[in-house]
Short mmCIF file of C-alpha atoms in Angstrom, two decimals:
data_model
loop_
_atom_site.label_atom_id
_atom_site.label_comp_id
_atom_site.label_asym_id
_atom_site.label_seq_id
_atom_site.Cartn_x
_atom_site.Cartn_y
_atom_site.Cartn_z
CA UNK A 1 -0.13 0.37 0.19
CA UNK A 2 0.70 3.58 -0.67
CA UNK A 3 3.12 5.61 2.67
CA UNK A 4 0.58 8.97 2.22
CA UNK A 5 0.57 12.34 4.99
CA UNK A 6 -0.57 15.32 4.78
CA UNK A 7 3.75 16.35 2.85
CA UNK A 8 2.26 14.18 -0.44
CA UNK A 9 -1.00 14.94 -0.11
CA UNK A 10 -2.61 19.47 -1.01
CA UNK A 11 -6.25 19.41 -0.86
CA UNK A 12 -8.99 22.20 -1.55
CA UNK A 13 -6.77 23.15 -4.74
CA UNK A 14 -6.92 25.43 -7.52
CA UNK A 15 -6.56 25.56 -11.51
CA UNK A 16 -6.68 27.16 -14.11
CA UNK A 17 -5.68 24.58 -16.66
CA UNK A 18 -4.24 21.48 -16.91
CA UNK A 19 -0.92 22.88 -17.45
CA UNK A 20 -1.14 24.70 -13.88
CA UNK A 21 -2.02 21.30 -12.49
CA UNK A 22 0.85 19.82 -12.97
CA UNK A 23 3.45 21.96 -12.55
CA UNK A 24 1.82 22.32 -8.77
CA UNK A 25 2.17 18.27 -8.90
CA UNK A 26 5.58 18.44 -10.52
CA UNK A 27 6.82 21.83 -7.86
CA UNK A 28 5.19 19.55 -5.07
CA UNK A 29 7.73 16.25 -6.01
CA UNK A 30 10.45 18.82 -6.45
CA UNK A 31 9.59 20.08 -2.95
CA UNK A 32 9.47 15.86 -0.98
CA UNK A 33 12.92 15.26 -3.01
CA UNK A 34 11.63 12.81 -5.40
CA UNK A 35 12.25 14.43 -8.63
CA UNK A 36 15.32 17.42 -9.61
CA UNK A 37 13.98 20.10 -11.23
CA UNK A 38 13.79 20.05 -14.97
CA UNK A 39 10.83 16.73 -14.27
CA UNK A 40 7.56 19.12 -14.70
CA UNK A 41 8.75 19.18 -18.84
CA UNK A 42 8.63 15.67 -18.55
CA UNK A 43 4.93 15.57 -17.37
CA UNK A 44 4.60 18.56 -19.44
CA UNK A 45 5.33 16.65 -22.58
CA UNK A 46 3.66 13.69 -22.35
CA UNK A 47 0.32 15.17 -21.72
CA UNK A 48 0.47 15.92 -25.15
CA UNK A 49 1.68 12.78 -26.69
CA UNK A 50 -1.13 11.07 -25.19
CA UNK A 51 -3.93 11.94 -21.87
CA UNK A 52 -3.37 11.42 -18.97
CA UNK A 53 -7.10 11.45 -17.14
CA UNK A 54 -7.82 7.95 -16.32
CA UNK A 55 -11.83 8.30 -16.06
CA UNK A 56 -13.97 9.47 -12.74
CA UNK A 57 -12.55 12.69 -12.07
CA UNK A 58 -8.86 11.18 -11.78
CA UNK A 59 -5.53 12.04 -14.16
CA UNK A 60 -2.00 11.08 -13.43
CA UNK A 61 0.69 12.69 -14.73
CA UNK A 62 3.96 11.29 -15.38
CA UNK A 63 7.47 12.73 -16.64
CA UNK A 64 8.61 11.22 -20.63
CA UNK A 65 11.41 8.59 -20.67
CA UNK A 66 13.98 11.81 -21.66
CA UNK A 67 13.50 12.83 -17.79
CA UNK A 68 13.08 9.42 -15.57
CA UNK A 69 16.96 9.33 -15.40
CA UNK A 70 15.47 13.60 -12.51
CA UNK A 71 13.87 11.45 -10.63
CA UNK A 72 15.87 10.65 -7.28
CA UNK A 73 12.46 9.20 -5.81
CA UNK A 74 9.55 7.40 -6.36
CA UNK A 75 6.32 8.58 -4.72
CA UNK A 76 3.98 10.38 -5.84
CA UNK A 77 2.33 14.05 -5.12
CA UNK A 78 -1.92 14.62 -4.68
CA UNK A 79 -3.50 17.42 -5.56
CA UNK A 80 -6.54 18.30 -5.10
CA UNK A 81 -9.00 20.12 -7.52
CA UNK A 82 -12.86 20.66 -5.43
CA UNK A 83 -13.76 22.49 -8.92
CA UNK A 84 -12.14 20.13 -11.09
CA UNK A 85 -9.92 21.06 -14.18
CA UNK A 86 -10.28 20.91 -17.63
CA UNK A 87 -8.63 18.10 -19.18
CA UNK A 88 -9.31 17.73 -22.91
CA UNK A 89 -12.28 15.91 -25.01
CA UNK A 90 -14.90 17.03 -22.11
CA UNK A 91 -12.98 15.43 -18.78
CA UNK A 92 -12.98 17.52 -15.71
CA UNK A 93 -10.34 16.48 -13.03
CA UNK A 94 -10.81 16.45 -9.26
CA UNK A 95 -7.68 14.36 -8.47
CA UNK A 96 -3.99 15.27 -9.98
CA UNK A 97 -1.98 12.46 -8.13
CA UNK A 98 1.30 12.97 -10.17
CA UNK A 99 3.56 9.95 -10.44
CA UNK A 100 7.87 10.40 -10.49
CA UNK A 101 9.35 6.14 -10.69
CA UNK A 102 12.55 4.82 -12.35
CA UNK A 103 12.36 2.25 -14.50
CA UNK A 104 8.92 0.23 -14.54
CA UNK A 105 8.37 0.95 -11.19
CA UNK A 106 5.88 2.84 -11.60
CA UNK A 107 2.82 0.58 -13.34
CA UNK A 108 2.99 -1.31 -9.39
CA UNK A 109 2.30 1.95 -8.58
CA UNK A 110 -0.12 2.43 -11.42
CA UNK A 111 -1.47 -1.11 -10.83
CA UNK A 112 -2.72 -0.16 -7.36
CA UNK A 113 -3.63 3.36 -7.68
CA UNK A 114 -6.56 2.22 -10.23
CA UNK A 115 -7.77 -0.92 -8.57
CA UNK A 116 -8.11 2.20 -5.74
CA UNK A 117 -10.00 4.49 -8.20
CA UNK A 118 -11.66 2.62 -9.88
CA UNK A 119 -14.43 2.79 -7.11
CA UNK A 120 -17.08 5.07 -7.97
CA UNK A 121 -17.47 6.04 -4.53
CA UNK A 122 -14.16 6.14 -3.87
CA UNK A 123 -13.77 9.06 -6.04
CA UNK A 124 -16.02 10.91 -5.35
CA UNK A 125 -14.70 10.84 -1.40
CA UNK A 126 -11.73 11.83 -3.23
CA UNK A 127 -12.70 14.76 -4.61
CA UNK A 128 -14.98 16.59 -1.51
CA UNK A 129 -13.79 15.25 1.32
CA UNK A 130 -12.00 17.96 3.51
CA UNK A 131 -9.77 15.18 6.19
CA UNK A 132 -6.72 14.86 4.74
CA UNK A 133 -7.14 10.91 6.97
CA UNK A 134 -9.58 10.25 5.19
CA UNK A 135 -8.56 10.74 2.09
CA UNK A 136 -4.81 9.29 2.43
CA UNK A 137 -6.71 6.30 4.32
CA UNK A 138 -9.42 5.75 0.86
CA UNK A 139 -6.91 6.26 -2.02
CA UNK A 140 -4.53 4.11 -0.08
CA UNK A 141 -6.81 1.59 -0.41
CA UNK A 142 -7.93 1.03 3.45
CA UNK A 143 -11.82 0.16 4.43
CA UNK A 144 -12.02 -0.26 7.52
CA UNK A 145 -15.91 -2.83 6.76
CA UNK A 146 -16.65 -5.58 9.25
CA UNK A 147 -15.93 -8.93 7.55
CA UNK A 148 -20.39 -8.85 8.18
CA UNK A 149 -22.71 -7.27 9.50
CA UNK A 150 -26.32 -7.13 10.91
CA UNK A 151 -27.28 -5.13 8.19
CA UNK A 152 -25.85 -7.63 5.67
CA UNK A 153 -28.04 -10.06 6.83
CA UNK A 154 -31.61 -11.34 5.58
CA UNK A 155 -33.74 -14.35 6.41
CA UNK A 156 -37.02 -15.47 6.29
CA UNK A 157 -36.81 -14.31 2.38
CA UNK A 158 -40.30 -15.11 0.42
CA UNK A 159 -37.69 -17.07 -2.87
CA UNK A 160 -36.61 -19.37 -3.23
CA UNK A 161 -34.52 -18.59 -6.12
CA UNK A 162 -31.15 -18.66 -5.39
CA UNK A 163 -30.78 -15.79 -7.93
CA UNK A 164 -32.90 -13.89 -5.92
CA UNK A 165 -31.28 -14.58 -3.14
CA UNK A 166 -28.46 -13.63 -5.28
CA UNK A 167 -29.15 -10.55 -5.55
CA UNK A 168 -30.76 -9.31 -2.45
CA UNK A 169 -26.66 -10.29 -1.26
CA UNK A 170 -24.76 -8.44 -3.92
CA UNK A 171 -27.21 -5.36 -3.16
CA UNK A 172 -26.26 -5.87 0.03
CA UNK A 173 -22.92 -5.52 -0.33
CA UNK A 174 -22.73 -3.32 -2.87
CA UNK A 175 -25.18 0.02 -1.07
CA UNK A 176 -22.53 -1.14 2.16
CA UNK A 177 -19.82 -0.29 -1.10
CA UNK A 178 -18.10 -3.74 -0.64
CA UNK A 179 -18.99 -4.13 -4.29
CA UNK A 180 -18.86 -2.81 -7.49
CA UNK A 181 -21.19 -3.61 -9.89
CA UNK A 182 -19.55 -5.37 -11.90
CA UNK A 183 -19.70 -7.76 -9.00
CA UNK A 184 -23.56 -8.23 -9.34
CA UNK A 185 -23.39 -8.89 -13.04
CA UNK A 186 -21.11 -12.15 -11.95
CA UNK A 187 -22.82 -14.03 -9.47
CA UNK A 188 -26.05 -13.42 -10.72
CA UNK A 189 -25.21 -14.77 -13.57
CA UNK A 190 -23.14 -17.78 -12.36
CA UNK A 191 -24.90 -20.56 -11.06
CA UNK A 192 -23.67 -20.70 -7.09
CA UNK A 193 -21.30 -23.46 -5.42
CA UNK A 194 -23.66 -25.86 -3.90
CA UNK A 195 -21.55 -27.35 -0.79
CA UNK A 196 -24.78 -29.30 0.49
CA UNK A 197 -26.85 -29.09 3.88
CA UNK A 198 -28.54 -26.65 1.70
CA UNK A 199 -25.55 -24.42 1.85
CA UNK A 200 -24.79 -22.93 -1.62
CA UNK A 201 -21.78 -20.52 -1.86
CA UNK A 202 -20.84 -17.80 -4.03
CA UNK A 203 -17.89 -15.59 -5.28
CA UNK A 204 -16.83 -12.80 -8.54
CA UNK A 205 -13.48 -12.32 -9.32
CA UNK A 206 -15.03 -8.51 -10.77
CA UNK A 207 -15.31 -5.74 -8.95
CA UNK A 208 -14.50 -7.00 -5.42
CA UNK A 209 -13.68 -3.28 -3.07
CA UNK A 210 -13.87 -4.76 0.66
CA UNK A 211 -13.32 -8.32 2.75
CA UNK A 212 -16.94 -9.28 3.55
CA UNK A 213 -19.51 -11.50 3.45
CA UNK A 214 -23.38 -11.92 2.74
CA UNK A 215 -25.73 -13.84 3.91
CA UNK A 216 -29.51 -14.36 2.22
CA UNK A 217 -31.84 -17.52 3.59
CA UNK A 218 -35.67 -18.21 1.86
CA UNK A 219 -38.17 -19.18 4.33
CA UNK A 220 -37.31 -23.06 3.47
CA UNK A 221 -33.72 -22.87 5.02
CA UNK A 222 -32.15 -22.52 1.78
CA UNK A 223 -29.02 -20.36 2.32
CA UNK A 224 -26.91 -18.88 0.38
CA UNK A 225 -23.45 -16.77 1.29
CA UNK A 226 -22.13 -13.85 -0.50
CA UNK A 227 -18.42 -13.17 -0.72
CA UNK A 228 -16.25 -10.43 -1.54
CA UNK A 229 -12.81 -10.37 -0.94
CA UNK A 230 -9.67 -8.59 -2.31
CA UNK A 231 -7.17 -10.58 0.01
CA UNK A 232 -5.62 -13.77 0.99
CA UNK A 233 -7.29 -13.57 4.78
CA UNK A 234 -10.58 -15.34 4.40
CA UNK A 235 -8.81 -18.68 3.89
CA UNK A 236 -9.68 -19.82 7.62
CA UNK A 237 -13.59 -18.21 8.10
CA UNK A 238 -14.65 -20.23 4.44
CA UNK A 239 -13.27 -23.77 5.66
CA UNK A 240 -15.34 -22.93 8.02
CA UNK A 241 -18.49 -23.12 5.62
CA UNK A 242 -16.86 -27.30 4.96
CA UNK A 243 -17.59 -28.21 8.28
CA UNK A 244 -21.39 -30.25 8.30
CA UNK A 245 -22.47 -28.76 12.16
CA UNK A 246 -22.19 -24.81 10.51
CA UNK A 247 -23.29 -25.35 7.39
CA UNK A 248 -26.63 -26.87 8.74
CA UNK A 249 -26.98 -23.48 11.51
CA UNK A 250 -26.35 -21.30 9.10
CA UNK A 251 -29.97 -22.47 7.50
CA UNK A 252 -31.34 -22.45 11.21
CA UNK A 253 -30.04 -19.84 13.49
CA UNK A 254 -30.58 -16.50 14.28
CA UNK A 255 -28.31 -13.26 12.87
CA UNK A 256 -27.00 -12.58 16.37
CA UNK A 257 -25.63 -16.45 15.68
CA UNK A 258 -24.46 -16.06 12.17
CA UNK A 259 -21.99 -13.34 13.19
CA UNK A 260 -20.49 -15.78 15.31
CA UNK A 261 -20.21 -18.49 13.26
CA UNK A 262 -18.29 -15.88 10.99
CA UNK A 263 -17.05 -14.53 13.68
CA UNK A 264 -16.85 -10.83 13.51
CA UNK A 265 -14.55 -8.81 14.23
CA UNK A 266 -12.43 -11.52 11.86
CA UNK A 267 -10.30 -10.47 8.98
CA UNK A 268 -11.96 -11.28 5.04
CA UNK A 269 -9.93 -13.15 3.05
CA UNK A 270 -9.53 -14.07 -0.91
CA UNK A 271 -12.27 -15.22 -3.17
CA UNK A 272 -11.07 -13.68 -5.89
CA UNK A 273 -12.11 -16.83 -8.19
CA UNK A 274 -11.52 -17.57 -12.23
CA UNK A 275 -14.85 -17.33 -13.96
CA UNK A 276 -16.29 -19.81 -15.17
CA UNK A 277 -15.50 -21.75 -17.65
CA UNK A 278 -15.29 -19.65 -20.83
CA UNK A 279 -17.96 -21.01 -24.10
CA UNK A 280 -15.69 -21.78 -27.28
CA UNK A 281 -19.27 -20.28 -29.11
CA UNK A 282 -19.15 -16.75 -30.62
CA UNK A 283 -15.90 -16.49 -28.99
CA UNK A 284 -11.88 -15.31 -30.24
CA UNK A 285 -9.22 -15.27 -27.62
CA UNK A 286 -6.32 -13.70 -28.66
CA UNK A 287 -3.09 -14.49 -26.62
CA UNK A 288 -0.16 -11.81 -26.62
CA UNK A 289 3.19 -10.87 -24.79
CA UNK A 290 4.00 -7.14 -24.81
CA UNK A 291 6.47 -5.32 -25.93
CA UNK A 292 7.29 -1.88 -24.67
CA UNK A 293 10.24 -1.50 -23.03
CA UNK A 294 8.65 0.24 -19.90
CA UNK A 295 5.42 -2.44 -20.02
CA UNK A 296 1.49 -0.90 -20.68
CA UNK A 297 2.13 3.11 -18.60
CA UNK A 298 -0.28 5.17 -19.65
CA UNK A 299 0.47 6.17 -22.90
CA UNK A 300 0.57 2.04 -24.79
CA UNK A 301 -2.88 1.21 -22.58
CA UNK A 302 -4.74 4.29 -23.85
CA UNK A 303 -3.63 2.81 -27.74
CA UNK A 304 -4.31 -0.75 -27.02
CA UNK A 305 -8.04 0.22 -25.06
CA UNK A 306 -8.25 3.36 -28.96
CA UNK A 307 -7.68 0.17 -30.81
CA UNK A 308 -10.62 -1.87 -29.60
CA UNK A 309 -12.72 0.89 -28.77
CA UNK A 310 -14.41 1.06 -33.34
CA UNK A 311 -15.47 -2.41 -32.18
CA UNK A 312 -18.97 -4.04 -30.92
CA UNK A 313 -17.03 -6.55 -29.69
CA UNK A 314 -17.33 -6.94 -24.44
CA UNK A 315 -13.66 -7.59 -25.30
CA UNK A 316 -11.49 -8.48 -21.81
CA UNK A 317 -8.13 -9.62 -20.74
CA UNK A 318 -6.81 -10.61 -17.90
CA UNK A 319 -2.93 -10.72 -17.76
CA UNK A 320 -1.07 -14.44 -17.77
CA UNK A 321 1.93 -13.19 -15.55
CA UNK A 322 0.10 -12.14 -12.55
CA UNK A 323 -2.63 -14.56 -12.75
CA UNK A 324 -4.29 -10.42 -12.80
CA UNK A 325 -9.26 -11.42 -12.85
CA UNK A 326 -10.36 -10.55 -16.37
CA UNK A 327 -11.34 -7.09 -16.83
CA UNK A 328 -12.95 -4.95 -19.35
CA UNK A 329 -9.66 -4.00 -22.28
CA UNK A 330 -11.91 -1.12 -23.83
CA UNK A 331 -10.83 0.74 -19.72
CA UNK A 332 -8.00 2.74 -19.67
CA UNK A 333 -7.64 2.72 -16.40
CA UNK A 334 -8.45 -1.96 -16.25
CA UNK A 335 -5.42 -1.98 -18.49
CA UNK A 336 -2.98 0.10 -16.86
CA UNK A 337 -4.35 -2.26 -13.61
CA UNK A 338 -2.68 -5.54 -14.73
CA UNK A 339 0.40 -3.84 -14.30
CA UNK A 340 1.89 -5.32 -17.15
CA UNK A 341 6.02 -5.36 -17.60
CA UNK A 342 7.80 -5.79 -21.43
CA UNK A 343 7.29 -9.83 -22.06
CA UNK A 344 4.20 -10.37 -20.03
CA UNK A 345 1.46 -12.58 -21.34
CA UNK A 346 -1.88 -11.06 -22.47
CA UNK A 347 -4.75 -13.17 -22.11
CA UNK A 348 -8.13 -11.39 -24.29
CA UNK A 349 -11.13 -12.61 -25.40
CA UNK A 350 -13.87 -10.91 -27.17
CA UNK A 351 -17.71 -11.63 -27.71
CA UNK A 352 -19.25 -10.26 -30.29
CA UNK A 353 -20.32 -9.64 -34.18
CA UNK A 354 -16.73 -8.24 -34.65
CA UNK A 355 -14.73 -10.20 -31.79
CA UNK A 356 -12.59 -12.10 -34.56
CA UNK A 357 -12.03 -8.31 -36.47
CA UNK A 358 -11.63 -6.89 -32.99
CA UNK A 359 -8.41 -9.18 -31.50
CA UNK A 360 -6.47 -9.46 -34.71
CA UNK A 361 -6.82 -5.59 -34.46
CA UNK A 362 -4.97 -5.49 -31.54
CA UNK A 363 -2.00 -8.50 -32.78
CA UNK A 364 -1.08 -6.22 -35.51
CA UNK A 365 -1.32 -2.95 -33.38
CA UNK A 366 0.76 -5.02 -30.21
CA UNK A 367 3.70 -5.94 -33.29
CA UNK A 368 3.71 -2.20 -34.25
CA UNK A 369 4.45 -1.44 -30.16
CA UNK A 370 1.34 -0.02 -28.98
CA UNK A 371 1.86 3.74 -30.25
CA UNK A 372 5.92 3.19 -29.51
CA UNK A 373 8.62 2.65 -31.19
CA UNK A 374 9.99 -1.89 -29.88
CA UNK A 375 12.99 -4.55 -30.77
CA UNK A 376 11.63 -6.36 -28.32
CA UNK A 377 11.06 -10.35 -29.92
CA UNK A 378 9.02 -12.42 -27.21
CA UNK A 379 10.13 -16.29 -26.76
CA UNK A 380 6.44 -17.29 -28.17
CA UNK A 381 4.18 -16.87 -30.10
CA UNK A 382 1.23 -14.34 -30.47
CA UNK A 383 -2.01 -16.78 -31.01
CA UNK A 384 -5.17 -15.84 -31.57
CA UNK A 385 -7.84 -18.80 -31.50
CA UNK A 386 -12.48 -18.78 -31.73
CA UNK A 387 -13.85 -21.82 -33.24
CA UNK A 388 -11.23 -22.78 -35.70
CA UNK A 389 -8.14 -23.69 -35.64
CA UNK A 390 -5.93 -21.67 -32.68
CA UNK A 391 -3.72 -19.75 -35.40
CA UNK A 392 -0.34 -17.73 -34.76
CA UNK A 393 -0.19 -14.35 -35.41
CA UNK A 394 2.12 -13.33 -38.14
CA UNK A 395 4.58 -11.18 -36.82
CA UNK A 396 6.25 -8.12 -38.60
CA UNK A 397 9.46 -10.06 -40.02
CA UNK A 398 7.36 -12.52 -41.85
CA UNK A 399 3.68 -10.92 -42.59
CA UNK A 400 4.75 -11.09 -46.13
CA UNK A 401 5.30 -14.81 -46.43
CA UNK A 402 3.54 -16.46 -43.78
CA UNK A 403 3.14 -20.38 -42.80
CA UNK A 404 0.60 -21.81 -40.50
CA UNK A 405 1.89 -23.01 -37.33
CA UNK A 406 1.73 -26.32 -35.40
CA UNK A 407 -1.40 -26.57 -34.00
CA UNK A 408 -2.27 -26.41 -30.08
CA UNK A 409 -3.07 -29.63 -28.43
CA UNK A 410 -6.56 -30.17 -28.83
CA UNK A 411 -9.21 -31.18 -26.71
CA UNK A 412 -8.63 -32.16 -22.68
CA UNK A 413 -5.52 -33.12 -20.88
CA UNK A 414 -6.19 -34.69 -17.27
CA UNK A 415 -4.42 -35.20 -14.55
CA UNK A 416 -5.29 -37.51 -11.40
CA UNK A 417 -2.91 -36.99 -8.40
CA UNK A 418 -3.32 -38.19 -5.05
CA UNK A 419 -2.62 -34.53 -2.10
CA UNK A 420 -0.36 -36.00 1.30
CA UNK A 421 0.18 -33.04 3.12
CA UNK A 422 -0.24 -34.33 6.92
CA UNK A 423 -3.79 -31.43 7.24
CA UNK A 424 -5.02 -32.19 3.08
CA UNK A 425 -5.66 -28.00 1.24
CA UNK A 426 -5.88 -25.67 4.07
CA UNK A 427 -5.34 -22.30 3.05
CA UNK A 428 -1.93 -22.54 2.96
CA UNK A 429 -1.21 -25.48 -0.15
CA UNK A 430 -4.28 -23.38 -1.90
CA UNK A 431 -3.11 -20.95 -2.34
CA UNK A 432 -0.20 -22.30 -3.52
CA UNK A 433 -2.09 -24.09 -6.35
CA UNK A 434 -4.36 -21.52 -6.70
CA UNK A 435 -0.35 -20.15 -8.22
CA UNK A 436 0.54 -22.61 -9.77
CA UNK A 437 -2.22 -22.51 -11.84
CA UNK A 438 -3.27 -19.20 -12.45
CA UNK A 439 0.27 -19.06 -14.42
CA UNK A 440 -0.85 -20.90 -17.66
CA UNK A 441 -2.54 -20.55 -20.85
CA UNK A 442 -5.33 -22.62 -19.90
CA UNK A 443 -8.59 -22.99 -18.63
CA UNK A 444 -8.45 -25.45 -16.08
CA UNK A 445 -11.14 -27.36 -13.72
CA UNK A 446 -10.93 -30.10 -10.99
CA UNK A 447 -13.20 -32.15 -8.83
CA UNK A 448 -11.93 -34.21 -5.66
CA UNK A 449 -13.25 -38.07 -6.47
CA UNK A 450 -13.20 -39.67 -3.28
CA UNK A 451 -15.90 -36.96 -2.73
CA UNK A 452 -17.56 -37.19 -5.73
CA UNK A 453 -17.66 -33.34 -5.66
CA UNK A 454 -18.56 -31.32 -8.97
CA UNK A 455 -16.04 -29.84 -11.55
CA UNK A 456 -14.63 -26.84 -10.54
CA UNK A 457 -12.33 -23.38 -11.35
CA UNK A 458 -9.43 -24.91 -10.36
CA UNK A 459 -8.37 -20.79 -10.48
CA UNK A 460 -10.88 -20.08 -7.58
CA UNK A 461 -9.08 -20.01 -4.35
CA UNK A 462 -13.02 -20.54 -2.52
CA UNK A 463 -13.92 -23.37 -5.15
CA UNK A 464 -10.08 -25.50 -3.99
CA UNK A 465 -10.36 -25.03 0.07
CA UNK A 466 -14.13 -25.95 -0.92
CA UNK A 467 -13.75 -29.22 -2.45
CA UNK A 468 -12.39 -30.08 0.98
CA UNK A 469 -9.46 -32.17 0.35
CA UNK A 470 -7.81 -34.37 2.89
CA UNK A 471 -4.66 -36.68 2.93
CA UNK A 472 -5.34 -39.24 0.20
CA UNK A 473 -7.80 -37.49 -1.21
CA UNK A 474 -7.19 -37.72 -5.09
CA UNK A 475 -7.81 -34.35 -7.33
CA UNK A 476 -8.86 -34.75 -11.11
CA UNK A 477 -7.82 -32.28 -13.10
CA UNK A 478 -8.91 -31.14 -16.68
CA UNK A 479 -6.44 -28.80 -18.34
CA UNK A 480 -7.55 -27.66 -22.26
CA UNK A 481 -6.49 -24.90 -24.34
CA UNK A 482 -2.40 -23.68 -25.48
CA UNK A 483 -1.17 -24.39 -22.16
CA UNK A 484 -2.74 -27.57 -21.17
CA UNK A 485 -0.33 -30.48 -21.12
CA UNK A 486 2.52 -27.73 -19.28
CA UNK A 487 -0.14 -26.15 -16.98
CA UNK A 488 -0.78 -30.51 -15.64
CA UNK A 489 2.94 -31.55 -15.92
CA UNK A 490 3.86 -27.91 -13.25
CA UNK A 491 0.27 -29.03 -11.25
CA UNK A 492 1.23 -32.71 -10.74
CA UNK A 493 5.05 -31.27 -9.79
CA UNK A 494 3.74 -28.62 -7.53
CA UNK A 495 0.79 -31.26 -5.26
CA UNK A 496 4.38 -34.12 -5.62
CA UNK A 497 6.25 -31.12 -4.19
CA UNK A 498 3.94 -30.97 -1.04
CA UNK A 499 2.28 -26.86 -2.16
CA UNK A 500 4.91 -24.93 -0.01
CA UNK A 501 5.03 -27.52 3.21
#
């Protein structure tokens, strides 16, 4: 998290235009010892190349490569302009965050900042608050919300529809600031995981702002637990749901007793799950390597987004090297938040009538450097796959005489492994397993053969823990995609090595 103080935050600023705002921010960076005199020129020059406006009233001016040598210490200088500053193209900035960073450190800063600033409620607070401690807490991503409260528990609902229960839980979580609209869309569109004993669990990889639980229960005892999570602290609470007695109690006890079962004063946990297995129909998937020397900072991210915006297709993107959740590829803020460095592999999924054209345009943009001069040659070939056979993307060197690439492994690759961990797959080995799975460009599902469980996403910590795996249980993994065989081999090796134990 950012270490912010009154020294690098200025509230109630005024500026007549964005140039004046940038000069104020640059002066703050100089005063704080982050940069030397002259960095301001780079910030102004960057703005003429590509607007640094991210959305939600936020702008992030920063220097050019030519002025990076002037950076002494990585840091930020923040100005709040309650009246707003015109930033071009009809955009108005209320919070301006000047960034100074050596090498590609700025990517980590941008990734952290955009994760917070994509929350419209947080952005509104930042634009208006006169409390510097509140400003710093919001920008640092700190939430003082309880894991669960009476306000996120709904009992005796006159409906036995899981969709209704999902909608109630998601709405409660959004109302209290735990999740965004993206979370609501996902959980309503997905079928919850059946844990047995009339208890179901739902989560989403998208729109999680704070750790928390919501519980909805029908008059007949059908109970749904919906989980919002932003880190890896919820596993212990999720594990409780595997206890038969606790599951049965959740379907019958009072709100006060539910609070006790979850331990209302404990921290919540990570349930960042992958989206459900993707449907092949009407989907085109492109996997491309970042060539840019300094990764996807503001300028190439903006070019990427502008490349996709002419197309009607819905396009999501995930950073395979960081194991990020799928994000909207038409949002500059979301693309920057991927924290993509050179050589990172990005996987785009496009859906719609012009999905193929969108992915092909994107492939060309990556080869051409997303608006920058690039010379990096990826070790792994870019690919595009859809309803047709996967194909390699033509590079700049072979575009005149393209040749068909070797097709990816067709069908599914399976592997069954025995868990030898003394205490089974509790939180720590489950997290190690999920991190291993996320390395691969493949759809991977898993089932516990000894419990005859359903196949679930192996990229979801919640779903792995919920398998209830003890020592000696057999897990069957099914992988589909370019890295299917590599994934199964890697998973087998990780399990054999003890998953961190």
